[in-house]
Coordinates of C-alpha atoms in Angstrom, one line a residue:
M1 CA -71.0 -26.8 9.3
P2 CA -71.7 -28.6 12.7
L3 CA -72.0 -26.3 15.6
S4 CA -69.1 -28.1 17.5
R5 CA -66.8 -27.6 14.5
F6 CA -67.6 -23.9 14.4
L7 CA -67.0 -23.4 18.1
F8 CA -63.7 -25.2 17.9
L9 CA -62.4 -23.0 15.1
L10 CA -63.6 -19.9 16.9
L11 CA -61.7 -20.9 20.0
L12 CA -58.5 -21.2 17.8
L13 CA -59.0 -17.7 16.4
L14 CA -59.7 -15.8 19.7
P15 CA -56.2 -16.0 21.1
R16 CA -54.8 -14.5 17.9
L17 CA -57.3 -11.6 18.1
S18 CA -56.3 -10.9 21.7
Q19 CA -52.5 -10.6 20.8
A20 CA -50.6 -7.6 19.3
Q21 CA -51.4 -9.1 15.9
Q22 CA -55.0 -8.3 16.3
P23 CA -56.0 -5.3 14.1
A24 CA -57.8 -2.3 15.2
R25 CA -61.4 -2.1 14.6
P26 CA -62.2 -3.1 11.0
G27 CA -61.7 -0.2 8.6
T28 CA -59.0 1.6 10.7
A29 CA -55.9 -0.3 9.5
R30 CA -55.7 1.2 6.0
P31 CA -52.3 2.7 5.0
A32 CA -52.1 6.5 5.1
T33 CA -52.5 8.0 1.7
A34 CA -52.5 11.5 0.3
P35 CA -55.9 13.3 0.6
A36 CA -58.0 12.9 -2.5
N37 CA -57.8 15.7 -5.0
P38 CA -61.3 16.5 -6.4
A39 CA -59.6 17.6 -9.7
Q40 CA -58.0 14.2 -10.2
P41 CA -59.9 11.5 -12.1
P42 CA -61.5 8.7 -10.0
I43 CA -59.3 5.7 -9.1
V44 CA -59.9 2.8 -11.4
K45 CA -60.8 -0.1 -9.2
G46 CA -58.7 -3.2 -9.5
S47 CA -60.0 -6.7 -10.0
R48 CA -61.5 -8.6 -7.1
I49 CA -59.2 -10.2 -4.6
E50 CA -59.7 -14.0 -5.0
L51 CA -59.6 -16.3 -2.1
L52 CA -57.7 -19.5 -3.1
P53 CA -58.8 -23.0 -2.1
G54 CA -57.3 -24.7 1.0
T55 CA -58.2 -21.9 3.4
Q56 CA -60.4 -22.6 6.4
E57 CA -63.2 -20.1 6.3
L58 CA -64.9 -18.7 9.4
V59 CA -68.3 -17.1 9.6
G60 CA -68.2 -13.5 8.7
G61 CA -70.3 -10.6 9.8
V62 CA -70.8 -6.9 9.9
F63 CA -68.6 -4.8 12.2
N64 CA -69.0 -1.0 12.4
G65 CA -71.0 -1.2 9.2
V66 CA -68.3 -3.1 7.3
Q67 CA -68.9 -6.6 6.0
I68 CA -65.9 -8.9 6.6
R69 CA -65.1 -12.6 6.9
K70 CA -62.5 -14.1 9.1
L71 CA -60.0 -16.6 7.7
I72 CA -57.5 -18.9 9.4
G73 CA -55.0 -21.6 8.5
N74 CA -52.9 -21.4 5.2
V75 CA -54.7 -18.4 4.0
S76 CA -53.9 -17.4 0.4
F77 CA -55.2 -14.8 -2.0
R78 CA -54.6 -13.9 -5.6
Q79 CA -55.1 -10.7 -7.6
D80 CA -53.7 -10.7 -11.2
D81 CA -49.9 -11.3 -10.9
A82 CA -49.8 -10.9 -7.1
F83 CA -50.3 -13.5 -4.3
L84 CA -50.8 -12.9 -0.6
Y85 CA -50.2 -15.6 2.0
C86 CA -50.7 -15.5 5.8
D87 CA -51.8 -17.5 8.9
S88 CA -55.0 -15.6 9.3
A89 CA -56.8 -12.6 7.8
Y90 CA -59.7 -10.3 7.6
Q91 CA -61.2 -9.9 4.2
Y92 CA -63.3 -6.7 3.7
L93 CA -65.8 -7.8 1.1
G94 CA -67.3 -4.4 0.3
R95 CA -63.9 -2.6 0.0
N96 CA -61.8 -5.2 -1.9
E97 CA -59.2 -5.1 1.0
V98 CA -57.4 -7.7 3.1
E99 CA -55.8 -7.4 6.5
A100 CA -53.3 -10.2 7.2
F101 CA -51.6 -11.5 10.3
S102 CA -48.6 -13.7 11.1
N103 CA -46.1 -15.0 8.5
V104 CA -47.5 -12.5 5.9
R105 CA -46.0 -12.8 2.4
V106 CA -46.7 -10.9 -0.8
V107 CA -45.3 -12.2 -4.1
Q108 CA -45.4 -10.5 -7.5
N109 CA -44.4 -12.2 -10.7
D110 CA -42.2 -14.6 -8.8
T111 CA -39.5 -11.9 -8.6
V112 CA -40.4 -9.7 -5.7
T113 CA -41.2 -11.2 -2.3
I114 CA -42.1 -9.2 0.8
T115 CA -42.6 -10.8 4.2
G116 CA -43.6 -9.3 7.5
D117 CA -45.6 -9.8 10.8
R118 CA -48.7 -8.0 9.6
G119 CA -50.0 -6.6 6.3
F120 CA -52.8 -4.6 4.7
Y121 CA -53.6 -4.9 1.0
D122 CA -55.8 -2.5 -0.9
G123 CA -57.0 -4.4 -4.0
D124 CA -58.5 -1.3 -5.8
R125 CA -55.3 0.7 -5.5
R126 CA -53.1 -2.4 -5.4
L127 CA -51.2 -1.0 -2.4
A128 CA -49.6 -3.2 0.3
R129 CA -48.4 -2.0 3.6
M130 CA -46.2 -4.4 5.7
T131 CA -45.2 -3.9 9.3
G132 CA -43.0 -5.8 11.8
N133 CA -39.7 -7.4 10.7
V134 CA -40.3 -6.6 7.1
T135 CA -38.0 -8.2 4.5
M136 CA -38.2 -7.5 0.7
R137 CA -36.2 -9.7 -1.7
D138 CA -35.7 -9.7 -5.4
P139 CA -33.0 -11.4 -7.5
R140 CA -30.5 -8.6 -6.8
M141 CA -30.9 -7.5 -3.2
T142 CA -32.5 -8.0 0.2
L143 CA -34.1 -5.1 2.2
T144 CA -35.1 -5.3 5.8
T145 CA -37.1 -2.5 7.6
P146 CA -39.7 -2.1 10.3
S147 CA -42.4 -1.1 7.8
L148 CA -42.8 -0.9 4.1
D149 CA -45.3 0.4 1.5
Y150 CA -45.4 -1.3 -1.8
D151 CA -47.2 -0.2 -5.0
L152 CA -47.9 -3.2 -7.1
N153 CA -49.0 -1.1 -10.1
R154 CA -45.8 1.0 -10.2
K155 CA -43.7 -1.8 -8.6
T156 CA -42.2 0.6 -6.2
A157 CA -41.4 0.3 -2.5
A158 CA -40.9 3.0 0.2
Y159 CA -39.9 3.0 3.9
T160 CA -39.5 5.8 6.4
Q161 CA -38.4 4.1 9.6
G162 CA -34.9 3.0 8.6
G163 CA -33.8 0.3 6.2
H164 CA -30.9 -2.1 5.6
L165 CA -30.1 -3.2 2.1
V166 CA -27.7 -6.1 1.2
D167 CA -26.5 -7.2 -2.3
P168 CA -23.7 -9.5 -3.2
Q169 CA -21.1 -6.6 -3.1
N170 CA -22.4 -4.0 -0.7
T171 CA -24.6 -3.1 2.3
L172 CA -26.5 0.1 2.7
D173 CA -28.4 1.8 5.5
S174 CA -30.6 4.9 5.6
Q175 CA -33.5 6.5 7.4
Q176 CA -35.7 6.7 4.4
G177 CA -35.7 4.9 1.1
Y178 CA -37.5 4.4 -2.2
Y179 CA -37.1 1.4 -4.6
D180 CA -38.2 0.9 -8.1
T181 CA -38.2 -2.8 -8.8
S182 CA -38.5 -2.2 -12.6
S183 CA -35.4 0.0 -13.0
K184 CA -33.7 -1.6 -9.9
V185 CA -32.9 1.9 -8.7
F186 CA -32.9 2.8 -5.0
V187 CA -33.1 6.3 -3.5
F188 CA -31.9 6.7 0.0
I189 CA -32.4 9.8 2.2
R190 CA -30.9 10.8 5.6
N191 CA -28.0 9.2 7.3
V192 CA -27.0 7.1 4.3
H193 CA -24.1 4.7 4.9
L194 CA -22.8 2.5 2.1
V195 CA -20.2 -0.1 2.9
T196 CA -18.3 -1.9 0.1
K197 CA -15.4 -4.4 0.4
D198 CA -12.8 -1.7 0.5
S199 CA -14.6 1.6 1.3
E200 CA -17.4 3.3 3.2
L201 CA -19.6 6.1 1.9
N202 CA -21.6 8.6 4.0
N203 CA -24.0 11.3 2.9
D204 CA -27.7 12.4 3.2
T205 CA -29.0 11.7 -0.3
L206 CA -28.0 8.8 -2.5
R207 CA -29.4 7.1 -5.6
Y208 CA -28.1 3.5 -6.1
N209 CA -28.6 1.3 -9.2
T210 CA -28.6 -2.3 -8.1
I211 CA -27.8 -3.5 -11.6
S212 CA -24.8 -1.3 -12.5
K213 CA -23.8 -0.9 -8.8
I214 CA -23.3 2.8 -9.4
A215 CA -24.2 5.3 -6.6
Y216 CA -25.3 8.8 -7.6
F217 CA -25.2 11.5 -4.9
N218 CA -26.1 15.2 -4.6
G219 CA -24.8 16.8 -1.3
P220 CA -21.8 16.5 0.9
T221 CA -20.4 13.0 0.5
R222 CA -17.4 11.3 2.1
I223 CA -15.8 8.0 0.9
K224 CA -13.3 6.4 3.2
G225 CA -11.0 3.9 1.6
K226 CA -7.8 2.0 2.4
Q227 CA -5.8 4.2 0.1
G228 CA -7.3 7.5 1.3
N229 CA -10.5 9.5 1.6
L230 CA -12.6 11.2 -1.0
Y231 CA -15.0 14.1 -0.6
A232 CA -17.4 15.9 -3.0
E233 CA -20.8 17.5 -3.1
R234 CA -22.1 15.9 -6.3
G235 CA -21.1 12.9 -8.5
T236 CA -21.1 9.2 -9.0
Y237 CA -19.3 6.2 -7.5
N238 CA -19.1 2.8 -9.1
T239 CA -18.9 0.2 -6.3
V240 CA -17.6 -2.5 -8.7
T241 CA -14.9 -0.6 -10.7
R242 CA -14.4 1.8 -7.7
V243 CA -14.2 4.8 -10.0
A244 CA -15.4 8.0 -8.5
N245 CA -16.6 10.9 -10.7
F246 CA -16.9 13.9 -8.4
E247 CA -17.9 17.5 -8.8
R248 CA -18.2 20.6 -6.5
N249 CA -15.3 20.9 -4.1
A250 CA -13.9 17.4 -4.9
K251 CA -10.9 16.2 -2.9
I252 CA -8.6 13.2 -2.4
D253 CA -7.1 13.0 1.0
T254 CA -4.1 10.6 1.5
P255 CA -1.4 10.4 4.1
E256 CA 1.0 12.3 1.8
Y257 CA -1.3 14.5 -0.3
L258 CA -4.5 16.5 -0.4
L259 CA -5.6 17.0 -4.0
G260 CA -8.8 18.9 -5.0
G261 CA -10.5 20.6 -7.8
D262 CA -13.9 21.6 -9.3
K263 CA -14.1 18.1 -10.9
L264 CA -12.3 14.9 -10.0
V265 CA -12.2 11.4 -11.5
Y266 CA -10.4 8.9 -9.3
D267 CA -9.8 5.2 -10.0
E268 CA -9.2 3.4 -6.7
L269 CA -8.0 0.2 -8.4
K270 CA -5.5 1.9 -10.7
L271 CA -4.7 4.5 -8.0
Y272 CA -5.0 7.2 -10.6
G273 CA -6.9 10.5 -10.5
I274 CA -7.4 13.6 -12.6
A275 CA -8.7 16.9 -11.3
T276 CA -9.8 19.9 -13.4
G277 CA -10.7 23.5 -12.5
H278 CA -9.1 25.3 -9.5
V279 CA -6.8 22.3 -8.9
N280 CA -5.1 22.5 -5.5
M281 CA -2.5 19.9 -4.3
I282 CA -0.9 20.1 -0.9
S283 CA 2.1 18.0 0.2
K284 CA 1.5 17.5 3.9
K285 CA 5.2 16.6 4.8
D286 CA 6.8 19.9 3.7
N287 CA 3.9 22.3 3.3
V288 CA 4.2 22.6 -0.5
T289 CA 1.1 23.6 -2.4
L290 CA 0.6 23.3 -6.2
R291 CA -2.2 25.1 -8.0
G292 CA -3.3 25.0 -11.6
D293 CA -6.2 24.2 -14.0
V294 CA -5.5 20.5 -14.5
G295 CA -3.9 17.9 -12.1
R296 CA -3.0 14.3 -12.7
Y297 CA -2.3 12.0 -9.7
W298 CA -0.5 8.6 -9.8
R299 CA -0.9 7.3 -6.3
A300 CA 1.2 4.2 -6.8
L301 CA 4.1 6.2 -8.2
G302 CA 3.7 9.1 -5.8
R303 CA 3.5 11.6 -8.7
T304 CA 1.4 14.6 -9.3
K305 CA 1.4 16.7 -12.5
V306 CA -0.2 20.1 -12.6
Y307 CA -0.6 22.2 -15.8
G308 CA -2.9 24.7 -17.5
G309 CA -3.6 28.2 -16.4
R310 CA 0.1 28.9 -15.5
P311 CA 0.4 26.7 -12.4
V312 CA 2.2 27.9 -9.3
V313 CA 4.0 26.1 -6.4
R314 CA 4.1 27.7 -3.0
N315 CA 6.5 26.7 -0.2
I316 CA 6.1 28.2 3.2
S317 CA 9.1 27.8 5.5
D318 CA 10.1 29.8 8.6
R319 CA 7.7 32.7 7.7
D320 CA 9.3 33.0 4.2
T321 CA 7.2 32.1 1.3
L322 CA 8.7 31.0 -2.0
Y323 CA 6.6 31.0 -5.2
M324 CA 7.5 29.3 -8.4
A325 CA 5.5 29.4 -11.7
A326 CA 5.9 27.4 -14.9
D327 CA 3.9 25.9 -17.7
T328 CA 4.1 22.5 -16.1
L329 CA 4.8 21.3 -12.5
L330 CA 5.6 17.7 -11.6
S331 CA 5.9 16.5 -8.0
V332 CA 7.5 13.2 -7.1
E333 CA 7.3 11.8 -3.6
A334 CA 10.0 9.6 -2.0
R335 CA 9.0 6.0 -1.9
P336 CA 9.0 4.5 1.6
N337 CA 10.6 1.2 0.5
Q338 CA 13.3 2.8 -1.8
A339 CA 16.2 4.4 0.1
S340 CA 17.5 6.1 -3.1
S341 CA 14.2 7.8 -4.0
R342 CA 13.8 11.5 -3.1
S343 CA 11.0 14.1 -2.9
I344 CA 11.6 16.2 -6.0
L345 CA 9.7 19.0 -7.8
Y346 CA 10.2 19.6 -11.5
A347 CA 9.1 22.8 -13.3
W348 CA 9.4 23.6 -17.0
P349 CA 9.4 25.7 -19.2
K350 CA 9.5 29.5 -18.6
V351 CA 10.1 29.2 -14.8
Q352 CA 9.7 32.3 -12.6
I353 CA 10.7 32.5 -9.0
F354 CA 9.6 35.1 -6.4
R355 CA 10.5 35.5 -2.8
K356 CA 10.6 38.7 -0.8
D357 CA 14.4 38.9 -1.0
L358 CA 15.0 36.8 -4.1
Q359 CA 13.6 36.7 -7.7
G360 CA 14.7 34.7 -10.7
R361 CA 13.9 32.9 -13.9
C362 CA 15.1 30.0 -16.1
D363 CA 13.9 27.6 -18.6
S364 CA 13.7 24.5 -16.3
L365 CA 14.1 23.9 -12.6
T366 CA 14.6 20.9 -10.3
Y367 CA 13.8 21.3 -6.5
D368 CA 15.2 18.6 -4.3
R369 CA 12.8 19.1 -1.4
Q370 CA 14.7 16.6 0.8
D371 CA 18.0 18.5 0.7
S372 CA 16.3 22.0 0.0
I373 CA 18.4 22.5 -3.1
I374 CA 17.0 24.2 -6.2
Y375 CA 18.7 23.5 -9.5
L376 CA 18.2 26.2 -12.3
N377 CA 19.0 25.1 -15.9
R378 CA 19.2 26.8 -19.2
D379 CA 19.8 30.6 -19.1
P380 CA 19.1 31.1 -15.4
V381 CA 19.2 34.6 -13.8
L382 CA 18.7 35.6 -10.2
W383 CA 18.2 39.0 -8.5
Q384 CA 19.0 39.6 -4.9
G385 CA 18.7 43.2 -3.8
K386 CA 20.6 45.3 -6.4
N387 CA 22.6 42.3 -7.6
Q388 CA 22.1 40.2 -10.7
L389 CA 23.6 36.7 -11.0
T390 CA 23.8 34.7 -14.3
A391 CA 25.5 31.5 -15.4
D392 CA 24.9 28.5 -17.6
S393 CA 23.4 26.7 -14.5
M394 CA 22.9 27.5 -10.9
Q395 CA 22.1 26.0 -7.5
I396 CA 20.3 27.6 -4.6
R397 CA 21.0 25.8 -1.3
Q398 CA 18.8 26.5 1.7
K399 CA 19.0 25.9 5.5
R400 CA 16.1 26.3 7.8
G401 CA 14.1 27.9 5.0
K402 CA 16.7 30.6 4.3
V403 CA 19.2 30.9 1.4
D404 CA 22.6 29.6 2.5
Q405 CA 24.5 29.4 -0.8
M406 CA 24.3 30.0 -4.5
R407 CA 26.5 28.1 -6.8
L408 CA 27.1 29.3 -10.3
Y409 CA 28.6 27.0 -13.0
A410 CA 30.2 28.1 -16.2
N411 CA 30.2 31.7 -17.5
S412 CA 29.4 33.0 -14.1
F413 CA 28.6 36.7 -13.9
I414 CA 27.5 39.1 -11.2
V415 CA 26.3 42.7 -11.8
G416 CA 25.5 45.1 -9.0
Q417 CA 24.3 48.7 -9.2
D418 CA 25.7 51.2 -6.7
T419 CA 24.1 54.4 -5.3
L420 CA 25.2 56.4 -8.4
L421 CA 23.7 53.8 -10.7
N422 CA 27.2 52.5 -11.9
F423 CA 27.3 48.8 -12.8
N424 CA 30.0 46.9 -10.8
Q425 CA 30.8 43.6 -12.4
V426 CA 32.5 40.3 -11.6
K427 CA 32.9 37.3 -13.9
G428 CA 34.7 34.0 -13.7
R429 CA 34.4 30.3 -14.6
N430 CA 32.5 29.3 -11.4
M431 CA 31.3 31.1 -8.3
V432 CA 30.0 30.4 -4.8
A433 CA 28.0 33.1 -3.1
Y434 CA 27.5 32.7 0.6
F435 CA 24.5 34.3 2.4
R436 CA 23.8 35.5 5.9
D437 CA 20.2 36.4 6.8
N438 CA 19.2 36.0 3.1
K439 CA 21.8 38.7 2.1
I440 CA 25.0 38.2 0.1
N441 CA 28.0 38.0 2.6
R442 CA 30.8 36.7 0.4
V443 CA 31.5 35.5 -3.1
D444 CA 34.3 33.2 -4.2
V445 CA 35.2 33.5 -7.9
L446 CA 36.9 30.3 -9.0
G447 CA 38.9 30.4 -12.2
N448 CA 39.5 33.2 -14.8
A449 CA 38.3 35.9 -12.4
E450 CA 37.8 39.4 -13.6
S451 CA 36.3 42.4 -11.8
L452 CA 35.3 46.0 -12.6
Y453 CA 34.3 48.2 -9.6
Y454 CA 33.8 51.9 -9.3
A455 CA 35.4 53.8 -6.5
L456 CA 33.1 56.3 -4.8
E457 CA 33.7 59.2 -2.5
N458 CA 31.0 59.3 0.3
D459 CA 28.6 57.7 -2.1
T460 CA 28.2 61.0 -3.9
A461 CA 31.0 61.1 -6.6
T462 CA 32.9 58.6 -8.7
T463 CA 36.6 58.9 -8.2
G464 CA 37.6 56.2 -10.7
M465 CA 37.3 52.5 -11.6
N466 CA 39.2 49.5 -10.3
K467 CA 39.8 46.8 -12.9
A468 CA 41.5 43.5 -12.0
V469 CA 42.3 40.1 -13.4
S470 CA 43.2 37.1 -11.2
A471 CA 42.9 33.3 -11.1
N472 CA 40.6 33.5 -8.1
M473 CA 39.0 36.3 -6.1
V474 CA 37.1 36.7 -2.9
L475 CA 34.5 39.5 -2.6
R476 CA 33.1 40.5 0.8
F477 CA 29.8 42.4 1.2
A478 CA 27.9 44.3 3.9
D479 CA 24.2 45.0 3.5
S480 CA 24.5 43.5 0.0
K481 CA 27.2 46.2 -0.9
L482 CA 30.7 45.4 -1.9
K483 CA 33.3 46.3 0.8
T484 CA 36.6 44.5 -0.2
I485 CA 38.1 42.4 -3.0
S486 CA 40.9 40.0 -2.4
F487 CA 42.9 38.8 -5.4
L488 CA 44.4 35.4 -5.2
T489 CA 47.0 33.9 -7.5
N490 CA 48.7 36.1 -10.1
P491 CA 46.6 39.3 -9.8
D492 CA 46.9 42.1 -12.3
A493 CA 45.0 45.3 -11.2
S494 CA 44.7 48.8 -12.6
F495 CA 43.0 52.0 -11.6
I496 CA 41.3 54.2 -14.3
P497 CA 40.5 57.9 -13.3
P498 CA 37.1 59.2 -14.4
H499 CA 38.4 61.4 -17.2
E500 CA 40.1 58.4 -18.9
L501 CA 37.0 56.1 -18.8
K502 CA 35.8 55.1 -22.2
G503 CA 32.7 53.1 -23.2
P504 CA 34.4 49.7 -23.8
D505 CA 36.3 50.0 -20.5
Q506 CA 33.1 50.1 -18.5
R507 CA 31.8 46.6 -19.5
L508 CA 33.2 43.2 -19.1
K509 CA 32.7 40.7 -21.9
G510 CA 29.4 39.0 -21.5
Y511 CA 27.8 41.9 -19.6
S512 CA 23.9 42.1 -19.8
W513 CA 21.7 44.0 -17.4
R514 CA 18.3 42.2 -17.6
V515 CA 16.4 44.0 -14.9
A516 CA 13.4 44.3 -17.2
E517 CA 13.0 40.5 -16.9
R518 CA 12.9 40.5 -13.1
P519 CA 9.6 38.9 -12.1
K520 CA 7.2 40.8 -9.9
R521 CA 5.1 39.2 -7.2
R522 CA 1.7 39.6 -8.9
Q523 CA 3.3 38.3 -12.2
V524 CA 4.4 35.1 -10.5
L525 CA 1.3 34.4 -8.4
G526 CA -1.0 35.0 -11.3
K527 CA -4.6 33.8 -10.9
Q528 CA -3.6 30.8 -8.8
F529 CA -2.8 32.8 -5.7
D530 CA -4.7 36.0 -6.4
D531 CA -4.9 37.5 -2.9
R532 CA -6.0 40.9 -4.0
P533 CA -9.2 42.2 -2.4
P534 CA -12.1 42.1 -4.8
R535 CA -12.8 45.3 -6.6
K536 CA -15.7 47.3 -5.4
A537 CA -18.3 47.9 -8.0
K538 CA -18.7 51.5 -8.9
P539 CA -22.0 52.9 -7.8
K540 CA -24.3 53.5 -10.7
A541 CA -24.9 57.1 -11.5
K542 CA -28.3 58.3 -10.6
A543 CA -30.4 59.0 -13.5
K544 CA -31.1 62.7 -13.9
P545 CA -34.8 63.6 -13.8
A546 CA -36.2 64.3 -17.2
K547 CA -36.8 68.0 -17.9
K548 CA -40.3 69.0 -18.1
P549 CA -41.3 70.0 -21.7
A550 CA -41.8 73.8 -22.1
K551 CA -45.4 74.8 -22.2
K552 CA -46.5 75.9 -25.6
K553 CA -48.0 79.4 -25.9
A554 CA -51.5 79.5 -27.1
A555 CA -51.9 81.0 -30.5
A556 CA -53.5 84.4 -30.7
A557 CA -57.1 84.4 -31.7
P558 CA -57.8 86.0 -35.1
G559 CA -58.2 89.8 -34.8
R560 CA -56.7 89.9 -31.3
K561 CA -53.5 92.0 -30.7
T562 CA -50.6 90.5 -28.8
K563 CA -47.8 92.3 -27.0
A564 CA -44.3 91.7 -28.3
A565 CA -41.9 90.1 -25.9
P566 CA -39.5 92.6 -24.3
L567 CA -35.8 92.4 -25.2
P568 CA -33.3 91.1 -22.6
A569 CA -32.0 93.9 -20.4
K570 CA -28.4 93.4 -21.6
A571 CA -29.1 92.7 -25.2
A572 CA -27.1 94.9 -27.5
R573 CA -29.2 97.3 -29.7
P574 CA -29.0 96.6 -33.4
A575 CA -26.5 98.8 -35.2
K576 CA -27.9 101.6 -37.4
S577 CA -27.5 101.0 -41.0
P578 CA -25.1 103.5 -42.7

């Protein structure tokens, strides 16, 4: 080469070496690798890096004991299935390595392309490190990051300074990441933020398959969507079908409901979810909570069905808590655009009710939460204090969280026990019981009214029994005890003294005292609201020390006399033989 040509090329290269692109001294730009383990087999060297034609070659030399050659202008290399392109480079001849500058590009199998401002390529390990505005592309995604390490043997990429991934459906950001170009699986770590067309996901550890578009996570994860928010600590999320399969403290949070369970599957497109294991549904509007083993949620219909494990509904109002248990609970929310729709809770079968001042049971129940009316159907029975109410069907009407009225329809019957355990009885076609401070204040008996009440003297002795028949009656109470009876329309009353009372006279037709069926608090709450303190484990009894074995007496030597053991001091002397 003419000397003038060499000097001209050298002048072109010197400005590049003086800029930030200029590498450190030869031999110092290799990517950090784990320290060699003497026990591991030696690394198998890769094939030689081949310099392709068309590159302007500069005179090389030895720097710090390393032989290199400097290249400039359309530099390109090849090693097996990989190509490296750049504007200028250092090629380390003795180490099979290349350091590249400006418009660096690595291509493998025409499927993976990595570009950056600067790169280092180890041909023996087939490792590439790219820095400065790095972009990695394959047919399914584009990744940008400040720096990237790429293993051409394993076809894996890793970054630690933050990365931004884009595919046709989603974008994803994280502090660290790892990508397997063969399986098309990404692993993201720290400050992970996945954005889809209709939702956002945030967590600290996420595995994402760019083929199936499924995200796998392990750790606290939040998904924010247009129809509500999801939370879980382990599971999967399909960004295409938008189906979430969650475990560990999974929850759906919508403006109306908070639904959670041990496991949760939720379809955002169908607006349908199913939760299993410790299911808990809270209606935010009226502070109603449903608990059971399985819960199904139809978001579009505003319906939640809870069953399994004897589900329980809890309603807290004005410091009074009402519990209802049944085999199945169905909650229906009022629809915003439908004036006729109402918020209703259905319970069936084997319904049990418990409140501090009211207990009951029936086969099926309807709770109109909008008007605070509870409808009891099929053999209902209620207990309030020492009073028992039965009928073919009933209504409990509430105001401000307290019982205001009870309406009994067909075959209405009230039984109350007095201080002497006598059973006062009233029956009729229909009844309306009025309450004050959750206690019976008045009862109107409407149609075919009959009453049977015992007269007491100072609550210590029975003086007789009042028996009356009338079309209608009005009973007035104080502290849930009968005080007066008013007979309306054609009354017929009689008084029977105690000595004339007979068995049939003491019971009205249809009488049945069912106090054995009265639900208890623990019976209704069951396992769903088990607020009992955990039992303390009994301390294990200390093992008694083993007794030391008695020392064996040495046998007497032959010919040696031994003394006989003396008798105990209190031992009885043997009786003399006759």
